[in-house]
Coordinates of C-alpha atoms in Angstrom, one line a residue:
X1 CA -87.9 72.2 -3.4
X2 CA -85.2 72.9 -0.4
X3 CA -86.7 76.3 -0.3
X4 CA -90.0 75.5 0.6
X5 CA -92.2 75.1 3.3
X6 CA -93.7 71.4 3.8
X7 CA -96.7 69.8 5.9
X8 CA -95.8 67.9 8.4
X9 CA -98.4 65.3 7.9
X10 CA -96.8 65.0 4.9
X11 CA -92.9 64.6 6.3
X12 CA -94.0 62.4 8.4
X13 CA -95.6 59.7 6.3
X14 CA -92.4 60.1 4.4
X15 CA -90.7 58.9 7.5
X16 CA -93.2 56.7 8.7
X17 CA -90.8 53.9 7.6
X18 CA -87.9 55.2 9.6
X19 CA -89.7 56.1 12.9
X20 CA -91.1 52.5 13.0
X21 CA -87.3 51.4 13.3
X22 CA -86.1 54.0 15.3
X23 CA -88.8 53.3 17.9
X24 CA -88.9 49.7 18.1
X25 CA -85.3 48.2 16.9
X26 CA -85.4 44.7 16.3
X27 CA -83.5 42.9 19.5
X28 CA -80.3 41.0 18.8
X29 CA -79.1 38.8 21.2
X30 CA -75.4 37.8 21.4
X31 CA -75.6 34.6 23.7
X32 CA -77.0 31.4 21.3
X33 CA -77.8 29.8 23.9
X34 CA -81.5 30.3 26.5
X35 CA -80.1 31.3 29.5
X36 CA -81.8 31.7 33.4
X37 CA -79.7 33.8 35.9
X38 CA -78.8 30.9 37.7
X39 CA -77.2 29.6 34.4
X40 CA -75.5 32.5 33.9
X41 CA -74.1 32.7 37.6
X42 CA -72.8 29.1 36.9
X43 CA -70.7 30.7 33.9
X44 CA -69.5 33.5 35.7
X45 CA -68.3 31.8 38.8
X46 CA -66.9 29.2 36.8
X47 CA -64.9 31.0 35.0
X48 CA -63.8 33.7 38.0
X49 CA -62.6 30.1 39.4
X50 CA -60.9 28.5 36.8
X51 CA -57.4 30.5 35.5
X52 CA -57.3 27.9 32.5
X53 CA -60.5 28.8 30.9
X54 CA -59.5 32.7 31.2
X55 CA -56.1 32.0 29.8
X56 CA -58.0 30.3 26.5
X57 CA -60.7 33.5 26.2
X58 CA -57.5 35.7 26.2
X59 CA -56.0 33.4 23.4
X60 CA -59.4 33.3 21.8
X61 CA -59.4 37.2 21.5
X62 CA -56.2 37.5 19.4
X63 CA -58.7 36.0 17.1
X64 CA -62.0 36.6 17.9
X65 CA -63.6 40.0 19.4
X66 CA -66.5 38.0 21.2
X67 CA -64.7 35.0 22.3
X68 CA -65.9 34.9 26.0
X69 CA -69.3 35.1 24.5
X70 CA -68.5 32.1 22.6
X71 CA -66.8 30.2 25.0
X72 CA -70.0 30.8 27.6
X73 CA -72.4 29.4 24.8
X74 CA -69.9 26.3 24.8
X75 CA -70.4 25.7 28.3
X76 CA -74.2 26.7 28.1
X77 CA -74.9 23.9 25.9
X78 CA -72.7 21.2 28.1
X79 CA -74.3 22.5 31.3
X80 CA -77.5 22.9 31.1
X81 CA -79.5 19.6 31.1
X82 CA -82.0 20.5 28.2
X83 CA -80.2 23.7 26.3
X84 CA -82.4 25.5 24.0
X85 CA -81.3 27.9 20.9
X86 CA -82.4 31.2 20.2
X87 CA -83.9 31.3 16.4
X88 CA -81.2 33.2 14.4
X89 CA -83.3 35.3 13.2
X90 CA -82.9 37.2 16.6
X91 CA -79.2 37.0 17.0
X92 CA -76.4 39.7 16.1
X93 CA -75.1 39.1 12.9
X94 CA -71.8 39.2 14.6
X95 CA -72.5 36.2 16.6
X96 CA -73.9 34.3 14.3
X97 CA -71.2 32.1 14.1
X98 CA -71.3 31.1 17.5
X99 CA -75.1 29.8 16.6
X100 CA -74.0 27.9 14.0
X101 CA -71.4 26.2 16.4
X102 CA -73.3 25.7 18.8
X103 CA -75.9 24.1 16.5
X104 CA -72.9 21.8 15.0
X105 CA -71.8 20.9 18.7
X106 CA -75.5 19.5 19.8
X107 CA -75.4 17.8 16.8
X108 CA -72.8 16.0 16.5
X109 CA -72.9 11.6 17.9
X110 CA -70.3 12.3 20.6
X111 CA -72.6 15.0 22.2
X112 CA -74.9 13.1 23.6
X113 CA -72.5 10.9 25.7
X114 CA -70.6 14.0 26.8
X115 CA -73.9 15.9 27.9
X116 CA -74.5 12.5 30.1
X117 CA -71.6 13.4 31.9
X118 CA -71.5 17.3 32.0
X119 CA -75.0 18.5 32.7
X120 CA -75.6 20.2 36.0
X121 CA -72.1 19.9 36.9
X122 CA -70.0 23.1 36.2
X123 CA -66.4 21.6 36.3
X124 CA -66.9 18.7 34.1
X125 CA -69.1 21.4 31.5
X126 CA -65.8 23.9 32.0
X127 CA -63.6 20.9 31.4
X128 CA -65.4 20.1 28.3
X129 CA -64.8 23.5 27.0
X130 CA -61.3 23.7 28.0
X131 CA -61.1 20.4 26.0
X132 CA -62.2 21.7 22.7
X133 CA -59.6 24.7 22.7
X134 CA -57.6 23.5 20.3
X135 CA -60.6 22.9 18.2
X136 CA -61.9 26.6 18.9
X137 CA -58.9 28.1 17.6
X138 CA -58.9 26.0 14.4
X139 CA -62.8 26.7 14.2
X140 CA -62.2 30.4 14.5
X141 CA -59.2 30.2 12.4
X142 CA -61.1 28.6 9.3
X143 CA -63.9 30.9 10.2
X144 CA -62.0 34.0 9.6
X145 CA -64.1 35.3 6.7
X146 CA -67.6 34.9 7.7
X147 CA -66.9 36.4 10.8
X148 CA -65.5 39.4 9.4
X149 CA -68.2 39.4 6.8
X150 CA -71.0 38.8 9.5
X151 CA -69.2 41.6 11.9
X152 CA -69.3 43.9 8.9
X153 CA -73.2 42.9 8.4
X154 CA -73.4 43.6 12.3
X155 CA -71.9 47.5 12.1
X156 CA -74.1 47.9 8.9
X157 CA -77.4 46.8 10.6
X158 CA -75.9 49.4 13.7
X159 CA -75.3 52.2 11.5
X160 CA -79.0 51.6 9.7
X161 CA -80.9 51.7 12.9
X162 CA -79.0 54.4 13.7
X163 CA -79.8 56.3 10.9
X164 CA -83.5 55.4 11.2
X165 CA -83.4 57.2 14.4
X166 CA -81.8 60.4 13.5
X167 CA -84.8 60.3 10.9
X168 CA -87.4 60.5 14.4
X169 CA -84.8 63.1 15.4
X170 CA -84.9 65.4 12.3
X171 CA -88.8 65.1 12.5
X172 CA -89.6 65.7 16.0
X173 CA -86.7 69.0 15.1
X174 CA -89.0 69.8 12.4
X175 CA -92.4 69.6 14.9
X176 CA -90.6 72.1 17.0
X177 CA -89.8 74.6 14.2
X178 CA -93.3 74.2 13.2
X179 CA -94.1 75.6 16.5
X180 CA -98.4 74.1 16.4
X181 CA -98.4 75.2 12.6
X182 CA -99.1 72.6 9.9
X183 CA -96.2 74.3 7.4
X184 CA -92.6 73.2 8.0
X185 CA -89.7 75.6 7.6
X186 CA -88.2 74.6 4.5
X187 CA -84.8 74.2 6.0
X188 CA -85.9 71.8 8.9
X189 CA -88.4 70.2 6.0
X190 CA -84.9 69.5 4.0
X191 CA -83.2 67.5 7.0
X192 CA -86.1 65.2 7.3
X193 CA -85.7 64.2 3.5
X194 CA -81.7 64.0 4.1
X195 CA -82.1 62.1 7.1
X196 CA -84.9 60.0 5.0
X197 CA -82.5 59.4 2.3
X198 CA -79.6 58.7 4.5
X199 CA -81.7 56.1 6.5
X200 CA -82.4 54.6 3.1
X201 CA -79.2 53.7 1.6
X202 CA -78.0 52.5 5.6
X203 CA -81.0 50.0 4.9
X204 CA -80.0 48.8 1.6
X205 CA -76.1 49.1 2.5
X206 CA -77.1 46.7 5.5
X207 CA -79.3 44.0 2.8
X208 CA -75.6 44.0 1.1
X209 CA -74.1 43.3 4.1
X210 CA -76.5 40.5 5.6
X211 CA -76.5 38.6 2.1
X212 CA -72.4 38.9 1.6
X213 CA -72.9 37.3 5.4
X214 CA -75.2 34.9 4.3
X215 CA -73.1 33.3 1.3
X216 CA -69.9 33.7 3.8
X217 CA -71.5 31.7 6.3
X218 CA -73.1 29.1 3.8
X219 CA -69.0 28.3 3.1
X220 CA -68.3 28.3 6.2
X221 CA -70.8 25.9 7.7
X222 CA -69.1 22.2 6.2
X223 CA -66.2 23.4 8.1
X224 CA -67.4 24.5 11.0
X225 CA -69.6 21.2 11.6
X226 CA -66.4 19.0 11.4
X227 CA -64.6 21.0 13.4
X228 CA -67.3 21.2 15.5
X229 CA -67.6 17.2 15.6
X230 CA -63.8 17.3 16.4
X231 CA -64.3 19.7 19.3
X232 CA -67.5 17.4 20.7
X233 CA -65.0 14.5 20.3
X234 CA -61.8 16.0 22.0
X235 CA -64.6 16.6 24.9
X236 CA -66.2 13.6 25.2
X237 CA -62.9 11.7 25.7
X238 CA -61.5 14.3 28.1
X239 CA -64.4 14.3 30.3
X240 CA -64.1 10.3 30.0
X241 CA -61.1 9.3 30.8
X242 CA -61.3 11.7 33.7
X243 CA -64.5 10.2 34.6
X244 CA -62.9 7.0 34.5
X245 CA -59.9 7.7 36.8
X246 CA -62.0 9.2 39.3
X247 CA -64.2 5.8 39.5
X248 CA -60.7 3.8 39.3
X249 CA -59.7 5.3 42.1
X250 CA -63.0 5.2 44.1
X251 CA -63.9 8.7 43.9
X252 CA -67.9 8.8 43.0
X253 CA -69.7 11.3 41.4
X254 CA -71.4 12.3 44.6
X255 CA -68.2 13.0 46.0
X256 CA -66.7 15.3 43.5
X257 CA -69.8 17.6 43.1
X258 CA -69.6 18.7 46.3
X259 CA -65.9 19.4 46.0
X260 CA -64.9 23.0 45.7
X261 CA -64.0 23.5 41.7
X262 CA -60.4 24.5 42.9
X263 CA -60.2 21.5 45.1
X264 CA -61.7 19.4 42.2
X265 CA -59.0 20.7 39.4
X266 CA -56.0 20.1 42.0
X267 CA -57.5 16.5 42.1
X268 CA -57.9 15.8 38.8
X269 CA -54.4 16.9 38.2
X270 CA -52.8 15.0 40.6
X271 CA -54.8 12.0 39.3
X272 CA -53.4 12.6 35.7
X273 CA -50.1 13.0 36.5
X274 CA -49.7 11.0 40.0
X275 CA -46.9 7.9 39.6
X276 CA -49.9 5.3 39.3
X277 CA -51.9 7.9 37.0
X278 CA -50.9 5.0 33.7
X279 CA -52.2 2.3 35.9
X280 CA -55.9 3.5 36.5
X281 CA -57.3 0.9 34.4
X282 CA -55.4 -1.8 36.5
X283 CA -56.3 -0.6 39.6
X284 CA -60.0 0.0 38.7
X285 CA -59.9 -3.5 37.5
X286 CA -58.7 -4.9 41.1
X287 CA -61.8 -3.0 42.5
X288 CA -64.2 -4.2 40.1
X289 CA -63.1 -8.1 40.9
X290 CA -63.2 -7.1 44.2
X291 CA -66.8 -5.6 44.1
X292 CA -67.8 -9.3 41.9
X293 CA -66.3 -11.7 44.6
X294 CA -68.0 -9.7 47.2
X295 CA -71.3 -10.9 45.4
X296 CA -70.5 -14.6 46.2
X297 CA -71.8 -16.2 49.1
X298 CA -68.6 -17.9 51.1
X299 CA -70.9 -19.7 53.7
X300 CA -71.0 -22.2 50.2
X301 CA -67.3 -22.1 49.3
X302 CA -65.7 -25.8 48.5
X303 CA -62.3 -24.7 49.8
X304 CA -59.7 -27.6 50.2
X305 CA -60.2 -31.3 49.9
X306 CA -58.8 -33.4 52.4
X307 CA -60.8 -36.5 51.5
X308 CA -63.6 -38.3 51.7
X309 CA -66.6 -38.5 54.2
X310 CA -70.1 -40.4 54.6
X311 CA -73.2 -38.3 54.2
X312 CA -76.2 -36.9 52.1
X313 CA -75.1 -33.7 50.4
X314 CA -75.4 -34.1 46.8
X315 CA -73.7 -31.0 45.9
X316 CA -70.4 -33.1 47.3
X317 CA -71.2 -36.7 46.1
X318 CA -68.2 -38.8 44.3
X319 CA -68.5 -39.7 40.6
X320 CA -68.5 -43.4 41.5
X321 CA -71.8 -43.1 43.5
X322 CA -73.8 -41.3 40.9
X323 CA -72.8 -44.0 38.1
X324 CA -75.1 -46.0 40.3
X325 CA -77.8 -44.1 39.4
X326 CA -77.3 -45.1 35.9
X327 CA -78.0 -48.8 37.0
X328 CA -81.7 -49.2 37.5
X329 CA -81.7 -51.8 39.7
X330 CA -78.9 -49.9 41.7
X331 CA -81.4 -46.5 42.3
X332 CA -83.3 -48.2 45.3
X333 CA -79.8 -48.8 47.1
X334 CA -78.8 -45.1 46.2
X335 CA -81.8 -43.8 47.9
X336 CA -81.9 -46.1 50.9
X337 CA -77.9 -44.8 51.6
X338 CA -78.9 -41.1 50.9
X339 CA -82.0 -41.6 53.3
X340 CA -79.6 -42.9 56.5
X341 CA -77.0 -40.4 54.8
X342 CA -74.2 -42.9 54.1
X343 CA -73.4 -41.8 50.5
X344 CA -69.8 -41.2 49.7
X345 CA -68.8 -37.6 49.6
X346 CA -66.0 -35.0 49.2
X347 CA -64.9 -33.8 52.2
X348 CA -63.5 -30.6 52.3
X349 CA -61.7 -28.0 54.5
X350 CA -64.0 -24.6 54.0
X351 CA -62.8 -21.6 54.0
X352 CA -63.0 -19.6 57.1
X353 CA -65.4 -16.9 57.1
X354 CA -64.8 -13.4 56.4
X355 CA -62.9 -11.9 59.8
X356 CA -63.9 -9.2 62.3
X357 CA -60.8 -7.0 62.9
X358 CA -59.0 -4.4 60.9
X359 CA -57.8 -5.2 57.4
X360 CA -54.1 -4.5 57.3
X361 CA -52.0 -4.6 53.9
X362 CA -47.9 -4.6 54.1
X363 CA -46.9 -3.6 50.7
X364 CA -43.0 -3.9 49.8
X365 CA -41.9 -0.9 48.1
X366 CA -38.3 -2.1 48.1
X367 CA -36.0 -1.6 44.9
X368 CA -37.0 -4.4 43.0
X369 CA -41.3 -3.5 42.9
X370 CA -39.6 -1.2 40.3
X371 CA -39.4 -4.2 37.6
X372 CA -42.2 -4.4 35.0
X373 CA -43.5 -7.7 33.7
X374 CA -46.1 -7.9 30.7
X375 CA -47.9 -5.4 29.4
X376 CA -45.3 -2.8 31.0
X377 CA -46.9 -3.1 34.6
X378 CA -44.7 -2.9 37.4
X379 CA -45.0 -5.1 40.3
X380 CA -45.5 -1.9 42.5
X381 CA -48.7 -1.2 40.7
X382 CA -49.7 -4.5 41.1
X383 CA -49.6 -4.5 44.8
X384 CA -50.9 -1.1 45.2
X385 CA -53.9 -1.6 42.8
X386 CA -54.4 -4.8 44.9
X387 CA -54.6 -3.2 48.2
X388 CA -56.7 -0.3 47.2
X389 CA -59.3 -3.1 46.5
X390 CA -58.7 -4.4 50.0
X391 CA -59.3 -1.0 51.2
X392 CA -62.8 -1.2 49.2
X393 CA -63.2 -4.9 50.7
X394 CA -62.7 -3.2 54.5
X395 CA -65.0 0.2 53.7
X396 CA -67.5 -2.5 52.5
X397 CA -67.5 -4.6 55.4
X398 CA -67.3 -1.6 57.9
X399 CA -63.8 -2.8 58.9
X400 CA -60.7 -0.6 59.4
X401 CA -58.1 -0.7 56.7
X402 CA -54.5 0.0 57.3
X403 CA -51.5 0.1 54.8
X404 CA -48.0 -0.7 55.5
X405 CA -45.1 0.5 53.3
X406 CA -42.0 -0.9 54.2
X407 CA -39.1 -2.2 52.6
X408 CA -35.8 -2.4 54.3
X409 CA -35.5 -2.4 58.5
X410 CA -35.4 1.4 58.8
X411 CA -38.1 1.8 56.1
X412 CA -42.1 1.9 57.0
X413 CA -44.8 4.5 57.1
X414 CA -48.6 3.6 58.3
X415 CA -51.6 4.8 56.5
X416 CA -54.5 4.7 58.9
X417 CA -58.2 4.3 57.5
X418 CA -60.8 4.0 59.9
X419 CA -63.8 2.1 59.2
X420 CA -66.1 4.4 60.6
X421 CA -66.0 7.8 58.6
X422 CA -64.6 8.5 54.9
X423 CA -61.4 8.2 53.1
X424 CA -60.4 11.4 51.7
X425 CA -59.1 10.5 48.5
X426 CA -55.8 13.0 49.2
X427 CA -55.2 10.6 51.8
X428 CA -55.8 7.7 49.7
X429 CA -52.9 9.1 47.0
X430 CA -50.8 9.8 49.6
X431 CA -50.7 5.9 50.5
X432 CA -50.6 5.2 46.8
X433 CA -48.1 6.9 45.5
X434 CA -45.6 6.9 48.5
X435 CA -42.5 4.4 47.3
X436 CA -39.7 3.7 50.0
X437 CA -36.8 2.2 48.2
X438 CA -34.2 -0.1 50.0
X439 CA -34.0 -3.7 50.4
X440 CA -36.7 -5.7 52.3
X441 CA -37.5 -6.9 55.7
X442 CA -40.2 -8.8 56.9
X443 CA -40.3 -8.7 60.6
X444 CA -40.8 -4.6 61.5
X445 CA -44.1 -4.7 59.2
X446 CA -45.4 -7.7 60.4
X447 CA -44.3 -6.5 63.9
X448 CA -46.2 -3.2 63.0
X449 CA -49.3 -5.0 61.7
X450 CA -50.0 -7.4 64.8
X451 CA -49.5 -4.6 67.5
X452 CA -52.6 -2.6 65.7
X453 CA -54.4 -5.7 65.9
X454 CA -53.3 -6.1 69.1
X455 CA -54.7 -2.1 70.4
X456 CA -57.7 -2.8 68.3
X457 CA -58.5 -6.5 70.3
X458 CA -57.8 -4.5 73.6
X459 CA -59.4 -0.9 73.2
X460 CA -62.6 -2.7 71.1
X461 CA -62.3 -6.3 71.7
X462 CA -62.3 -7.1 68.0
X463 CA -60.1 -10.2 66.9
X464 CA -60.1 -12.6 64.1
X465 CA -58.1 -9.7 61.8
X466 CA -56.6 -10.0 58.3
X467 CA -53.2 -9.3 57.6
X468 CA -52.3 -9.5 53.7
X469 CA -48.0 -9.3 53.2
X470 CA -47.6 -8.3 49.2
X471 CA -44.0 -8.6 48.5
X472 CA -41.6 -9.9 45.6
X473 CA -38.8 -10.9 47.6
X474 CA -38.2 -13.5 51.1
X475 CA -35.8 -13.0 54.0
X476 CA -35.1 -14.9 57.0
X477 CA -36.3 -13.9 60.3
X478 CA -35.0 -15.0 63.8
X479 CA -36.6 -17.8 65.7
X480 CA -37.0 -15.6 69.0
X481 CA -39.2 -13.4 66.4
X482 CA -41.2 -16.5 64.9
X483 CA -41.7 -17.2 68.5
X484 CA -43.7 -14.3 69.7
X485 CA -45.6 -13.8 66.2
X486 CA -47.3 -17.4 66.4
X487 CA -47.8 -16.2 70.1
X488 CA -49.8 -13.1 69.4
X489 CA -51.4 -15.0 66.5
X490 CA -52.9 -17.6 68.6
X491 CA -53.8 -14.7 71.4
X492 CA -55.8 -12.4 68.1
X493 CA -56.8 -15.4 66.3
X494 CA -55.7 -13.2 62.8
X495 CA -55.0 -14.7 59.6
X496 CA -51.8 -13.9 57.3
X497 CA -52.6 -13.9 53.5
X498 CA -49.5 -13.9 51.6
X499 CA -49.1 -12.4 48.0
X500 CA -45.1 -13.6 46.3
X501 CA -45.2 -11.3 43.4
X502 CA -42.8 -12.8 40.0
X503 CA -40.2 -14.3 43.3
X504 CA -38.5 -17.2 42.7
X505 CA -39.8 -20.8 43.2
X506 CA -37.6 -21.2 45.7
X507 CA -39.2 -18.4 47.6
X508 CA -42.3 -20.2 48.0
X509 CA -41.7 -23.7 48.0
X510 CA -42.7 -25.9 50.9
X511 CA -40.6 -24.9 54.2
X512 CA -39.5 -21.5 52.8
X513 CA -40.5 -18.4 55.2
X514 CA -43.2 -17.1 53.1
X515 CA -44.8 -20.9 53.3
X516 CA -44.2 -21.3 56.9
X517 CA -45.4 -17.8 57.9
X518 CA -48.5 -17.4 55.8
X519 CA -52.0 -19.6 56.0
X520 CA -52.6 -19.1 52.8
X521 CA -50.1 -18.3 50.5
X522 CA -50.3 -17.6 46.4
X523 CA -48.1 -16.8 44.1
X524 CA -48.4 -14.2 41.5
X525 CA -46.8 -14.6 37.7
X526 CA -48.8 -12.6 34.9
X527 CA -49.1 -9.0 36.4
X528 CA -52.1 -8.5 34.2
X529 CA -54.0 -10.6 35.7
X530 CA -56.1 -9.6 38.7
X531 CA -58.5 -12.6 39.1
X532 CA -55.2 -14.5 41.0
X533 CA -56.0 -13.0 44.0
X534 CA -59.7 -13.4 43.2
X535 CA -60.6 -16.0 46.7
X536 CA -58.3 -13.3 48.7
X537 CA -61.9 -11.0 48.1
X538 CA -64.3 -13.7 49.0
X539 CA -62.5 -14.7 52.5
X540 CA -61.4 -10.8 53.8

């Protein structure tokens, strides 16, 4: 009865139950993901940096209450190189969700290719996320229900622990009232058991919650793993492609992960939307030819026949000779002439070796580089893809590199690369993506490209440079000019390499100025073919 005295040894095994929750609550975690401080300080700096990942959490929360904590397990799981989950039997019942994402995410086939490329580097892990936005809104969108069923679940568990410990309350109120006696007022007796019974139906109100949770999420789960697989797919492409355009355009891992993350994002926009950004698989194609050819030995190159010679190398011996050796009685003869080295051979002009000076590539960028040919590439492309492979070629070889833009008379800019520190890949865009416009001219660029040849021979004493002119067009130049350019060629000892993009036959036919000018002259038809210029990579 209300009106009488209790013992408290009594009220208290009543609420033994209660004061075991009250003064050990079961934690719940609201991160899926393990975490170490420095993991977390990745998260956090990450996102203070990037305004594109805080613009999708505030999109997230028109949806979601806990979408930053979401959006951090996301990144977790791309970051960290081994992430581990937290059983869900210790997470919030608000968050579970985000487990069973989470779970979904490390499961699906594209993770595993998109962890290769995002572990222990917190812009491409923050890019991944920003990649599955779209996804993460649909997720949470589909997810409506068991999120409001597991927040309910979340607030019921809250309200039961709660109650528990106003139970250790009413009792310890109780103790004092008791004042060292074994007899309980009745009154204080009376708030135990209402505090008892209230902690009671919190408990069971919670059960009903957790198991309405627990059928919500069970629906939930086919939806949330394909999204999920969706998400890990958008990612795994993003980081990709952007992967791939920072190779194309010679920027290596190394490189990037010691770039600021503000730096890095400015970069990776630019190289999305730059004017060559649709011609990153070209131009990484030029630099991987170029990286093959410089694999082959030229000291062995055939080069040009001119004839034939007397001698014993049997890598160059005619057809006719080695039908001899099908003749038995012939064979002694065939050896006798290879032993005094009077066997017939190819002779050949070789090409000259690789040269000494500064690498220099003129690139027209008049009007007409505009025009596309197959495929939809443009001639400027072409050229430009082509002499950032040169520019590889001269980095390789420890050479300066030096690109020309010109087009008409009044039209040229130089882009400087010395061979001796870095190029900063700004600087390499710059050169890339500058186009001049106008008609063309061939004498101010050429004119350009021997005098730096020229202050390089006389401040360093390097000769023997390469000078490659890409153009589609021909003009004339004066004979005064010809004059002092076969001078200063002789003085340097340089070689020109000529490059006639889709001109006309008549452009390069034999007399024409490209023919006279150049020592070695090719032309170029199918734009979407880089192996043309393949022997220009084994002789620069």
């Amino acid at each position: 009865m209300d009106d009488e005295p209790e013992r408290l040894d009594a009220l208290t095994r009543q609420a033994g139950r209660w004061l075991a929750l009250s003064a050990a609550p079961a934690e719940r975690h609201t991160t899926a993901v393990v975490a170490g401080p420095y993991d977390r300080v990745a998260w956090r700096d990450v996102y203070a940096r990037s305004a594109a990942l805080r613009e999708l959490s505030a999109q997230l929360l028109t949806r979601h209450a806990h979408a930053p904590d979401l959006l951090a397990d996301v990144f977790l799981c791309a970051y960290q190189a081994a992430p581990r989950l937290r059983e869900r039997a210790v997470m919030a019942p608000s968050h579970l969700v985000h487990h069973q994402v989470v779970t979904a995410l490390t499961q699906s086939p594209d993770f595993a290719p998109l962890h290769r490329e995002t572990a222990g580097d917190a812009y491409a892990a923050a890019m991944a996320v920003l990649a599955q936005g779209s996804a993460l809104r649909g997720l949470l969108e589909r997810s409506r229900e068991a999120r409001e069923r597991t927040g309910r679940a979340d607030r019921a568990r809250q309200e039961a622990e709660a109650a528990a410990t106003a139970v250790g309350e009413a009792l310890r109120q109780a103790a004092e009232e008791a004042d060292g006696q074994e007899e309980v007022p009745a009154p204080a007796a009376a708030a135990v058991r209402r505090a008892a019974e209230a902690a009671r139906e919190a408990e069971e109100s919670a059960r009903r919650e957790d198991g309405a949770a627990a059928q919500a999420m069970a629906a939930a789960v086919p939806g949330i793993r394909s999204a999920a697989r969706n998400a890990a797919s958008a990612a795994a492409e993003a980081v990709r492609q952007e992967a791939a355009l920072m190779r194309a355009w010679g920027v290596d891992a190394g490189e990037t992960e010691r770039m600021p993350f503000e730096e890095r994002a400015r970069l990776a926009e630019r190289l999305r939307s730059g004017r060559l950004a649709r011609w990153a698989e070209l131009i990484g194609r030029f630099r991987q030819m170029a990286a093959g050819e410089r694999a082959r030995e030229v000291e062995h190159a055939t080069g040009e026949l001119v004839g034939v010679t007397l001698g014993d190398d049997l890598s160059r011996v005619i057809p006719s000779e080695l039908a001899v050796l099908g003749v038995p009685e012939l064979r002694a003869v065939f050896a006798a002439r290879y032993a005094a080295g009077e066997l017939m051979l190819y002779d050949s002009r070789g090409e000259q070796g690789t040269g000494k000076g500064a690498v220099i590539a003129c690139v027209d960028t008049s009007h007409s580089m505009y025009a596309e040919g197959p495929g939809g590439i443009t001639r400027e492309a072409w050229s430009k893809a082509c002499a950032l492979a040169l520019l590889d070629q001269a980095r390789h070889a420890g050479r300066d590199f030096v690109g020309i833009l010109f087009s008409a008379a009044d039209k040229l800019q130089v882009f400087r690369f010395p061979g001796d520190r870095p190029a900063p890949v700004t600087d390499v865009l710059d050169f890339a993506e500058t186009f001049l416009g106008g008609g063309t001219d061939f004498q101010r660029p050429l004119g350009t490209a021997a005098k730096i040849l020229e202050e390089e021979f006389d401040s360093a004493s390097r000769a023997r440079g390469d000078i490659v002119l890409i153009t589609d067009d021909a003009c004339e130049v004066s004979e005064n000019w010809t004059r002092l350019w076969n001078e200063i060629k002789r003085r340097l000892d340089f070689r020109l390499f000529g490059v006639a993009i889709a001109t006309p036959d008549t452009a390069t036919a034999s007399g024409s100025v490209l023919e006279t000018l150049c020592d070695n002259l090719r032309t170029v038809d199918d734009l979407t073919d880089v192996h043309t210029t393949a022997d220009l990579f084994r002789v620069i």
